[in-house]
Coordinates of C-alpha atoms in Angstrom, one line a residue:
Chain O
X10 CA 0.0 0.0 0.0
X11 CA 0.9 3.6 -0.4
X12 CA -0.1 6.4 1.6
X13 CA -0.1 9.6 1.4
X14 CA -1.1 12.4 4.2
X15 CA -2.1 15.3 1.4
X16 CA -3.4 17.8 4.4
X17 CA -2.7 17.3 8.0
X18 CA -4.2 20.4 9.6
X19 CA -7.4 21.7 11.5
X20 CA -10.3 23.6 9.8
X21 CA -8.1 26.8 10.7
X22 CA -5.2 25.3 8.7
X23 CA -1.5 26.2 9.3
X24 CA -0.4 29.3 8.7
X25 CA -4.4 30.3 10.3
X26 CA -5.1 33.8 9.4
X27 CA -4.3 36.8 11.4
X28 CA -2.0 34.3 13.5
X29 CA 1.5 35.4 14.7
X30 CA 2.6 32.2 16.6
X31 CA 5.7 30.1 16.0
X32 CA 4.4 27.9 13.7
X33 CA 2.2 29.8 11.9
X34 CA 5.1 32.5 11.7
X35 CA 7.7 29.3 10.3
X36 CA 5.1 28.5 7.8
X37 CA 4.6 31.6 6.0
X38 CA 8.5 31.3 5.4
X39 CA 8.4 27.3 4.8
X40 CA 5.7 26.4 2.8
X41 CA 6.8 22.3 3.9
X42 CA 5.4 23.3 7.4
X43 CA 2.4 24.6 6.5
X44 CA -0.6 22.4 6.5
X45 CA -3.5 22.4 4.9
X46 CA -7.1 20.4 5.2
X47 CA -7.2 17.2 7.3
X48 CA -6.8 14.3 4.4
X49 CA -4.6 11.7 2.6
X50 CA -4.8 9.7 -0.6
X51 CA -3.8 5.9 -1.1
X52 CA -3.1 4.1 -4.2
X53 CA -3.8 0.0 -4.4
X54 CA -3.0 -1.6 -7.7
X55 CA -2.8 1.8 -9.8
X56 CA -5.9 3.3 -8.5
X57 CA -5.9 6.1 -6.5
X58 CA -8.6 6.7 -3.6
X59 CA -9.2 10.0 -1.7
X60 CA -10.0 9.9 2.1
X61 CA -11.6 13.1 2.7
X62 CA -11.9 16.3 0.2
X63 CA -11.6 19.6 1.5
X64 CA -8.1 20.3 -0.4
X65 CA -8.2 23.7 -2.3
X66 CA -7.0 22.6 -5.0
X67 CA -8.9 19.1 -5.5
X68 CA -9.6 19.9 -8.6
X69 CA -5.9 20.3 -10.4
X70 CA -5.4 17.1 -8.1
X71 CA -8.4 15.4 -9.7
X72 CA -7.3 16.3 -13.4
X73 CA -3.8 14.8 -12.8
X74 CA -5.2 11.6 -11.7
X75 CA -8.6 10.9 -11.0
X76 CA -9.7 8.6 -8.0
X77 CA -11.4 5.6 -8.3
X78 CA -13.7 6.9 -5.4
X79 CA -13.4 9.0 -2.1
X80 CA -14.0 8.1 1.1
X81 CA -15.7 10.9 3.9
X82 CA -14.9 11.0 7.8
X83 CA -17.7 13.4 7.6
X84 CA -19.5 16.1 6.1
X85 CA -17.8 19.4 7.9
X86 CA -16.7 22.0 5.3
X87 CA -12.7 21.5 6.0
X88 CA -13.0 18.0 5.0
X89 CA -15.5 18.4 1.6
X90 CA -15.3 21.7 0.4
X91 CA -13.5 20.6 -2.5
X92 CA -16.4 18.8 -3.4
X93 CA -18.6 22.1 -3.9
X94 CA -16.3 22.6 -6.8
X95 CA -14.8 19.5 -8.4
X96 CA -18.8 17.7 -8.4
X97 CA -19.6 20.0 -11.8
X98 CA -17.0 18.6 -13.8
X99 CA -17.7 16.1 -16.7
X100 CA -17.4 12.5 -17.4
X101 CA -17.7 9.2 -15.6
X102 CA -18.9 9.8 -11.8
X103 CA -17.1 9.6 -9.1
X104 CA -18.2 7.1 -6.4
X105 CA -18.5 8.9 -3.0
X106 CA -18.6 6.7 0.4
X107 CA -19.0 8.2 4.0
X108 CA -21.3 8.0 6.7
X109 CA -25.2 7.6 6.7
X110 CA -25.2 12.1 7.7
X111 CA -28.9 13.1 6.5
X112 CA -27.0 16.9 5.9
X113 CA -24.7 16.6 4.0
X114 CA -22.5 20.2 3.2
X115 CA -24.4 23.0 2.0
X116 CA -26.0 21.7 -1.4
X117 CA -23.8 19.0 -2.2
X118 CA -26.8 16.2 -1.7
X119 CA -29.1 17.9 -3.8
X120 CA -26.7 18.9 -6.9
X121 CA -23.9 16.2 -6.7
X122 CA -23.0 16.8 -10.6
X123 CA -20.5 13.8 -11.7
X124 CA -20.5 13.0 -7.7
X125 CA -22.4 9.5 -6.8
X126 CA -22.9 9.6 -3.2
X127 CA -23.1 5.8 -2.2
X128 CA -25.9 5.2 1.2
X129 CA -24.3 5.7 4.1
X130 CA -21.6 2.9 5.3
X131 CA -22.5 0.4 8.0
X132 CA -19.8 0.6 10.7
X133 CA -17.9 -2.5 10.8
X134 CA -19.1 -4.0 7.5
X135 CA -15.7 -3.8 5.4
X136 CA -15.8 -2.5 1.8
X137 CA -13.7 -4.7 -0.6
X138 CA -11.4 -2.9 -3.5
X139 CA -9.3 -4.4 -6.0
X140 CA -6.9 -5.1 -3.1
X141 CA -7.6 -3.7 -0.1
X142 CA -10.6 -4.2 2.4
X143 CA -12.0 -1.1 3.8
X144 CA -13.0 -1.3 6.8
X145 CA -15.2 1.9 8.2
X146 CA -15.6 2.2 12.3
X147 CA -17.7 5.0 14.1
X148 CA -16.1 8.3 15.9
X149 CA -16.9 10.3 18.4
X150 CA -17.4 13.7 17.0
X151 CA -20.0 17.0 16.6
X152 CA -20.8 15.3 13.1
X153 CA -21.6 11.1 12.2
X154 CA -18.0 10.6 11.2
X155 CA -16.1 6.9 10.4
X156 CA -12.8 6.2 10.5
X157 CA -11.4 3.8 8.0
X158 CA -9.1 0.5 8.6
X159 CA -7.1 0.1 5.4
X160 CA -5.9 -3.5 4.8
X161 CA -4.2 -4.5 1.3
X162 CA -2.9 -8.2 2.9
X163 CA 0.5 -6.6 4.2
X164 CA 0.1 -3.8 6.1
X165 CA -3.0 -2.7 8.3
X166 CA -3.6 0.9 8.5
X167 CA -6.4 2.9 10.8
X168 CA -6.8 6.5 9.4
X169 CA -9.0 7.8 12.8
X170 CA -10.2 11.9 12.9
X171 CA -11.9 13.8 13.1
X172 CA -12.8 12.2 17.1
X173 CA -12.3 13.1 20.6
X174 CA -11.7 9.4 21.9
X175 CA -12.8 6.5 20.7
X176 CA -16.3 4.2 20.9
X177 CA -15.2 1.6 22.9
X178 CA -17.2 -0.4 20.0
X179 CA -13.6 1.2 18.0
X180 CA -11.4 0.9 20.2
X181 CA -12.6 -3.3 21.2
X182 CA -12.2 -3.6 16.8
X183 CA -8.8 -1.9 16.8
X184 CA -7.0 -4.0 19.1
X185 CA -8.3 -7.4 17.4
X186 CA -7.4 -5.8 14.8
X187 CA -3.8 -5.1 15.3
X188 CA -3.0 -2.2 13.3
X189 CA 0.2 -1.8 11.9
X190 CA 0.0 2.0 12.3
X191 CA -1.9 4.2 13.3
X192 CA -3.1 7.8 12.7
X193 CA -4.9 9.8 15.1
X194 CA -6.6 13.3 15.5
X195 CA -4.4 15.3 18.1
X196 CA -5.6 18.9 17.3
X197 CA -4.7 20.7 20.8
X198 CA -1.9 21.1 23.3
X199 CA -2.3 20.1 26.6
X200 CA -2.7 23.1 27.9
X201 CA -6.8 22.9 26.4
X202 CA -7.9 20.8 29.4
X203 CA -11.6 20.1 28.3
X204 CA -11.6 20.1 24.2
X205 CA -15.1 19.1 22.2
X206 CA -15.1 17.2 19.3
X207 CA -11.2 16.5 19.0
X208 CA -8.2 15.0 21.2
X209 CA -5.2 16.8 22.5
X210 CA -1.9 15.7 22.7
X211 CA -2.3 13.7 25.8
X212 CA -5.6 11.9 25.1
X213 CA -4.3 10.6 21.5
X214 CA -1.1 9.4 23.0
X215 CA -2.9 7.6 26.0
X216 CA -4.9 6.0 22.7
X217 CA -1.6 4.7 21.0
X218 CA -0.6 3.4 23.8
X219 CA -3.7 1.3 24.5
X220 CA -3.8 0.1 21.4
X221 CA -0.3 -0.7 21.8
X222 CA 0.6 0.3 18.0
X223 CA 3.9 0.2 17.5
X224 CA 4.2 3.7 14.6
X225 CA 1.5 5.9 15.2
X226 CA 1.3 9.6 13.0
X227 CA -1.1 12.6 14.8
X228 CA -3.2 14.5 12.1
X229 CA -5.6 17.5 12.4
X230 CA -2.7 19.5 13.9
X231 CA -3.5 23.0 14.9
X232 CA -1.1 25.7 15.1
X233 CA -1.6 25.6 18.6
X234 CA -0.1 22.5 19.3
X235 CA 2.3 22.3 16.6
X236 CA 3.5 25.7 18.7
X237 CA 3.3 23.9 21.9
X238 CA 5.2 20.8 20.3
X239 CA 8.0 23.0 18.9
X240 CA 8.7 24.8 22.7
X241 CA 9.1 21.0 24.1
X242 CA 9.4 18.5 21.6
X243 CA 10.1 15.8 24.3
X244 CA 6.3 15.7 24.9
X245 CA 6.2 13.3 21.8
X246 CA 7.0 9.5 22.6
X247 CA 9.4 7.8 20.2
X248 CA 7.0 6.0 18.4
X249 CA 4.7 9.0 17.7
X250 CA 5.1 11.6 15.2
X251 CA 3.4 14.7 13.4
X252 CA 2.4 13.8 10.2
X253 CA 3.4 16.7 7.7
X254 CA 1.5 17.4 4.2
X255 CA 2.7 15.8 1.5
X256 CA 4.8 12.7 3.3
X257 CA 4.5 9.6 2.2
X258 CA 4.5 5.7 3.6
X259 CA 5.5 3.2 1.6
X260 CA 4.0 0.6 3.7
X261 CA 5.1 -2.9 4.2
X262 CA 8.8 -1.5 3.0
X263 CA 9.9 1.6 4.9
X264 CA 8.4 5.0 6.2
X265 CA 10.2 7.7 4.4
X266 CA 9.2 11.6 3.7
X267 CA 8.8 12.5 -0.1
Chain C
X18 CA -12.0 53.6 -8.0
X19 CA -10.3 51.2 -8.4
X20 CA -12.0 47.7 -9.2
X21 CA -10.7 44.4 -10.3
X22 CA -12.5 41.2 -11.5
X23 CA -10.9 38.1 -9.5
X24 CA -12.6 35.3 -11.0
X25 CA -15.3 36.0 -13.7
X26 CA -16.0 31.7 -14.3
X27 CA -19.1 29.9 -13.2
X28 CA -19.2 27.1 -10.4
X29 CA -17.4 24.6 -12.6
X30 CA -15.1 27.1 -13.8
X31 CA -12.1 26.6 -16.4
X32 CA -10.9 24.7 -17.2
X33 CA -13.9 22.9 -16.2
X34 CA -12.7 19.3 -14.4
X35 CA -13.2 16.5 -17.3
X36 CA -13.5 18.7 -20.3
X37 CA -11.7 18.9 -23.6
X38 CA -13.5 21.9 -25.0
X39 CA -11.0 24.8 -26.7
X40 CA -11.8 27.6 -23.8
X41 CA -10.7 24.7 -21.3
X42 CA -7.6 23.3 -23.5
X43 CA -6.5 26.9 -24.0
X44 CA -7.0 27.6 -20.2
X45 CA -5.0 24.2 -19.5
X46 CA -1.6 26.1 -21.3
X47 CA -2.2 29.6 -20.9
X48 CA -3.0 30.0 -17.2
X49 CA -4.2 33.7 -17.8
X50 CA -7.2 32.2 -19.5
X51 CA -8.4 30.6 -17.0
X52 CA -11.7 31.7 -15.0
X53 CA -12.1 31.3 -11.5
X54 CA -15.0 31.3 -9.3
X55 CA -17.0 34.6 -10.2
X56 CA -15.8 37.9 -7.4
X57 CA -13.9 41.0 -7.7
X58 CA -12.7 43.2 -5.5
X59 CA -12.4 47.6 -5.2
X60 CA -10.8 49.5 -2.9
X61 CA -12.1 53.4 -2.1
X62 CA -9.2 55.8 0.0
X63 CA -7.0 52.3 0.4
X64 CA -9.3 50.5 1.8
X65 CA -10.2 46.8 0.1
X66 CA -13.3 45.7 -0.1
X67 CA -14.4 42.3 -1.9
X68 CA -18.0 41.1 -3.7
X69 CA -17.9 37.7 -3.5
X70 CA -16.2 35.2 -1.8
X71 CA -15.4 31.7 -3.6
X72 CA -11.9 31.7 -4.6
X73 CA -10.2 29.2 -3.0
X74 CA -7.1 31.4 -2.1
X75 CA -9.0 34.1 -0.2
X76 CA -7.2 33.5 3.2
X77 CA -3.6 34.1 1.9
X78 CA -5.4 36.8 -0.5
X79 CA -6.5 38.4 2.6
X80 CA -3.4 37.8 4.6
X81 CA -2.2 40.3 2.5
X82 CA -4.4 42.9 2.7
X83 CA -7.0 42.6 5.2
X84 CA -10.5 43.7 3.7
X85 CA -11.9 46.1 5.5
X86 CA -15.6 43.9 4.4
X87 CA -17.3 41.8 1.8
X88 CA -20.4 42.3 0.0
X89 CA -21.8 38.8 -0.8
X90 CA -24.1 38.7 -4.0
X91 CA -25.8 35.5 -2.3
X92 CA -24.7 32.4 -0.6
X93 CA -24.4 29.4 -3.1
X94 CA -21.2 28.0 -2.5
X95 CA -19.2 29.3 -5.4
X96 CA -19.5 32.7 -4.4
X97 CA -19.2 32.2 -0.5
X98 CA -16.8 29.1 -0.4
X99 CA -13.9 30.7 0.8
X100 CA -15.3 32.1 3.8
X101 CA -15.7 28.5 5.1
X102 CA -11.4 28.7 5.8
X103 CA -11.3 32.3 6.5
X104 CA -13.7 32.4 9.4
X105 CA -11.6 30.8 11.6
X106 CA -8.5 32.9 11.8
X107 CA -7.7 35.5 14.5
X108 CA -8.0 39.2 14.9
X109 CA -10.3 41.9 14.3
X110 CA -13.6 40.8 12.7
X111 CA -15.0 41.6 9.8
X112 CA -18.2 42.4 8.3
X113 CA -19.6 40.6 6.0
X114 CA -23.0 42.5 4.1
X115 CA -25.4 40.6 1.8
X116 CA -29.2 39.4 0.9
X117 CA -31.8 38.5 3.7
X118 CA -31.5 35.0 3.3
X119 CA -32.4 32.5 6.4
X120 CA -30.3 29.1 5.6
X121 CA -26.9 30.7 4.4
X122 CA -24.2 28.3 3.4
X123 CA -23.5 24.9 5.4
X124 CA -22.8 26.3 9.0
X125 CA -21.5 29.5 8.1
X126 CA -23.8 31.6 10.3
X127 CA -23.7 29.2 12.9
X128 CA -19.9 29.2 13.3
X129 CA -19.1 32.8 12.1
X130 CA -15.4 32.9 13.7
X131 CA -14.2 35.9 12.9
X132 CA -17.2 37.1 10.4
X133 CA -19.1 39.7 11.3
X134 CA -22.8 38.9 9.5
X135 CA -24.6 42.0 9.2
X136 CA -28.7 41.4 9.0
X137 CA -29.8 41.5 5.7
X138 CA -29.4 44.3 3.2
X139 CA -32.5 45.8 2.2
X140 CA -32.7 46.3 -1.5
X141 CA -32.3 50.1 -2.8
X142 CA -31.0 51.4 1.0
X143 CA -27.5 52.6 0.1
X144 CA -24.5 51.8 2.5
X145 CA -22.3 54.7 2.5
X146 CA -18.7 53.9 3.0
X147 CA -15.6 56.4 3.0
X148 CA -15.6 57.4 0.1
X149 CA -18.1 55.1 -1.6
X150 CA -22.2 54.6 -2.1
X151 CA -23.1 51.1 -2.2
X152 CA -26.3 50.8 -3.0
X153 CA -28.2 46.9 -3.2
X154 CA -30.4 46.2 -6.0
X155 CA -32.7 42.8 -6.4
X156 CA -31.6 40.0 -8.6
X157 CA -33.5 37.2 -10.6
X158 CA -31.8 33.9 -9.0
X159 CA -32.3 30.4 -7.0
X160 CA -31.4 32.2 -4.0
X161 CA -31.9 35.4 -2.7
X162 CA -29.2 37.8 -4.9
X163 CA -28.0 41.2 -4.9
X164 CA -26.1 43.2 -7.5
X165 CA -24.3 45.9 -5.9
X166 CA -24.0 49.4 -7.5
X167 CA -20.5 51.2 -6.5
X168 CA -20.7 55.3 -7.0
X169 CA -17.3 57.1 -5.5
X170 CA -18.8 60.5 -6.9
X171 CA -16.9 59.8 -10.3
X172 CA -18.0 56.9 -11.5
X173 CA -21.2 54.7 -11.6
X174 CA -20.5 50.8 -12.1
X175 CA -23.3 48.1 -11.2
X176 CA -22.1 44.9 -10.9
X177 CA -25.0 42.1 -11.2
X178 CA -24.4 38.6 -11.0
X179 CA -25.8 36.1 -10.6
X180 CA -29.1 36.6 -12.5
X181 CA -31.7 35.3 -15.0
X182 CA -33.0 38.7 -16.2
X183 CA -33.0 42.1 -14.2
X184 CA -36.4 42.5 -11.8
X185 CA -38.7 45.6 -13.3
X186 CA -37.6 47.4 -10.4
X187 CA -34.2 47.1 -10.7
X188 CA -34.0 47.7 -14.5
X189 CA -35.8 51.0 -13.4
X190 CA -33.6 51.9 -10.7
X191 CA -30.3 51.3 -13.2
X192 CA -32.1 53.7 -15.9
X193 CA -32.1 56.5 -13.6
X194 CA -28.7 55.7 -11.9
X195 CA -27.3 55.6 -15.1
X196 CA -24.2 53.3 -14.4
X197 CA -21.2 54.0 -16.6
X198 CA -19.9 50.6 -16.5
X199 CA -22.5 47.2 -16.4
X200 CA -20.8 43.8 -15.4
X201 CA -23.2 41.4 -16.2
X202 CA -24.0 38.3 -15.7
X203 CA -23.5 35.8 -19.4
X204 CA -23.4 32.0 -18.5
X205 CA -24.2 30.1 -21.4
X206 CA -23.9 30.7 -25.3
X207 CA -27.2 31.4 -27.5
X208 CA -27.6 27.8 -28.0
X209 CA -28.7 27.2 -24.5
X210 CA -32.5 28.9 -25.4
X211 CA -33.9 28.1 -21.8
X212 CA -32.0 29.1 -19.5
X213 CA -32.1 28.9 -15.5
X214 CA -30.8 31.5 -13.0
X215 CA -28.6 33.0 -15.2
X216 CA -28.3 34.9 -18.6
X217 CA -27.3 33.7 -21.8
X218 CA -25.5 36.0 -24.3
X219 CA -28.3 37.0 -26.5
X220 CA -30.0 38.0 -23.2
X221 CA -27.2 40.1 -21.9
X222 CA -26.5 41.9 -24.7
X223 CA -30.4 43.1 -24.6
X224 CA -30.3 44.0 -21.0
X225 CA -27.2 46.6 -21.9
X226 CA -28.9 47.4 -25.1
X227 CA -31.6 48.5 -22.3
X228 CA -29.9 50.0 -20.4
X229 CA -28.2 52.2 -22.9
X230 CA -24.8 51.8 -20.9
X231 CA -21.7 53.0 -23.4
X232 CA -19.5 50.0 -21.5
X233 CA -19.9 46.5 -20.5
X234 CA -18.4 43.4 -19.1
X235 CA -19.7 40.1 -18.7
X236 CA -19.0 37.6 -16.2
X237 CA -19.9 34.3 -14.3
X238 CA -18.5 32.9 -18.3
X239 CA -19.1 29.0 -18.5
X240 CA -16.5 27.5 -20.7
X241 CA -19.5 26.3 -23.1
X242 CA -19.6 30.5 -24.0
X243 CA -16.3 31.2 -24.0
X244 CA -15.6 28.1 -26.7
X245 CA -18.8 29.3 -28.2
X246 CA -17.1 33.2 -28.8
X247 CA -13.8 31.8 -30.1
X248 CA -16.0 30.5 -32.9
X249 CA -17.4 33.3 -33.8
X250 CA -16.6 36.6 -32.0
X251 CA -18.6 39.0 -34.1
X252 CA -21.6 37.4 -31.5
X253 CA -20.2 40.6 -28.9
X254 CA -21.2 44.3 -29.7
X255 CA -18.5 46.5 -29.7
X256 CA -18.9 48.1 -26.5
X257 CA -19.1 44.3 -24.2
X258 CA -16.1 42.7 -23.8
X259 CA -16.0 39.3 -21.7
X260 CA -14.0 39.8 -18.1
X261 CA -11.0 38.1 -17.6
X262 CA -10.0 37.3 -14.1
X263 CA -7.2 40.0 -13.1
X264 CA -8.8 42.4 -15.7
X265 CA -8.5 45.9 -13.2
X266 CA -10.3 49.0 -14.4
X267 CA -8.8 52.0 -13.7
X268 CA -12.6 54.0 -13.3
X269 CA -12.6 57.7 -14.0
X270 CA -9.3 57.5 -16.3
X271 CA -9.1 54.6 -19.0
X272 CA -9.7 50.8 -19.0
X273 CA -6.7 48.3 -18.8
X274 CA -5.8 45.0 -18.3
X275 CA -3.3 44.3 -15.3

């Protein structure tokens, strides 16, 4: 399997607007550490799929290589925006696969264009590709949102956020499952005690280490923490990283940065 | 004033995702062809102000210079999009004017961030800024719209997108304003005989004829019109030119392209 994190930031992004902080300052200078919407692409015999859609430029993606299908975490604007444009385009549709959300985003239900939004996935009941089983499992977040449990034979992959937690439902699925890595929301420092909707930094490590993965990657990284992380760096166990936009896993070989 | 057209496409812009027509092949190679989504921006006594809000670069557009509001025509999402990543940045707030119109876009109104959503415009009220009369007019549209006419004491320009004909009223209003520059909405070529929500050629052209306004711009272009111009051009009276994104008027002196 190959997998790439395309965005790995919160709905504010990284460098957020109006925002003088360390990171957000080192980003306006180093466009590698800036991120941009929470999502990631994978490929699986030569087809590409999309895990989430709110990229800017979806679009310029899409007409370089167009996905085979994309799969939600949910329906909030940072993670589907791209939709609002890309859906008009022309040709074959584009199969869409997320959870059973009754909303939507804005008007995407009622004018989809080329999109094909699939019925909502049942949690647990894996999706088989040409090569990988998709398997989606509920989080806990403002929205119906899945996480998805890639598995191409090799390597096992759980790509988990937008949540604050897990269901223990998940969490009972994941450790059967064994994943080979993991990759968690961690949007805030420690220092925001009581956050809604998404972990910080301590809550998604305590989840790593129950699962007892041995690679885990955080995602839906705010400025705030990546500020916090860059004042003490030692707050991040060995086996933990940041992901960064744009890196790459070549699973089942070795983990390297493009 | 000063006032520039920033994207003059429709919501699938161009080149339009999937197509092979000759606007969107000649947009693929020549990037100043290209159309994005439908705003523009003016600025009175050096302060920006923007119509429109669905280009996907607005928060580093705005990171470098702060508008001091934005006048939204309505709140599909190509013409509001870009709000959805702005809103969340840090700082002073700022206003955001536009139609009386209860559902918005997605949860735009109920997470506002850092917009400042003024209560609906009412139509024909003017909005006197330093330096500048705004005044609303009434549009034909699936959504509540407003054109916005801009008077800085010099020059009249009414900019009126997105709309399927002009509302008696408003057609009345423009005939006494007597605007010196119309931008105006042209979607589709003359082939497309029935349209919905917005103009085709043959139907702008009459409006200006109407309107007896000695300069003209079109915009909200689909790619289907702009391939159907490059075959035959002698389709635009002399005095209507089709926008170009980055076209800037230089009002009260001469016309140019940036």
């Amino acid at each position: 399997m190959r997998f790439r994190f395309v965005g790995t930031g919160d709905s504010a992004q990284t460098p957020c607007f109006g925002c003088d902080c360390q990171a957000c300052g080192r980003a306006r200078v180093i466009s590698s550490c800036q991120r941009g919407p929470c999502s990631a692409e994978f490929w699986v015999n030569a087809s590409r799929y999309l895990l989430d859609a709110g990229r800017m430029d979806l679009v310029e993606s899409c007409e370089r290589e167009r996905p085979a299908a994309i799969f939600l975490t949910h329906y909030h604007a940072d993670h589907v925006q791209g939709l609002l444009h890309l859906r008009w385009g022309l040709g074959a549709s584009i199969p869409v696969f997320g959870p059973k959300d009754s909303h939507g985003c804005a008007d995407l239900y009622r004018n989809p264009g080329l999109l094909d939004f699939r019925a909502g996935l049942k949690p647990f009941k894996p999706i088989h590709l040409d090569g990988m089983t998709v398997t989606p499992v509920p989080l806990l977040h403002s929205k119906p949102t899945l996480g998805y449990c890639l598995d191409d034979g090799g390597t096992k992959l759980a790509y988990l956020t937008d949540t604050l937690g897990l269901p223990c439902e998940t969490e009972s699925f994941l450790r059967d499952w064994e994943p080979d890595v993991v990759v968690l929301d961690a949007t805030y420092p420690a220092s925001h005690m009581e956050p809604k909707n998404h972990n910080n930094l301590p809550m998604a490590v305590q989840i790593i280490d129950r699962l007892g993965c041995p690679e885990a990657y955080l995602t839906h990284i705010s400025h705030r923490l990546e500020a916090d992380v860059l004042r003490d760096p030692s707050q991040l166990p060995a086996n933990i990283r940041l992901a960064q936009d744009n890196l790459e896993l070549q699973l089942g070989m070795h983990l390297a940065a493009s």
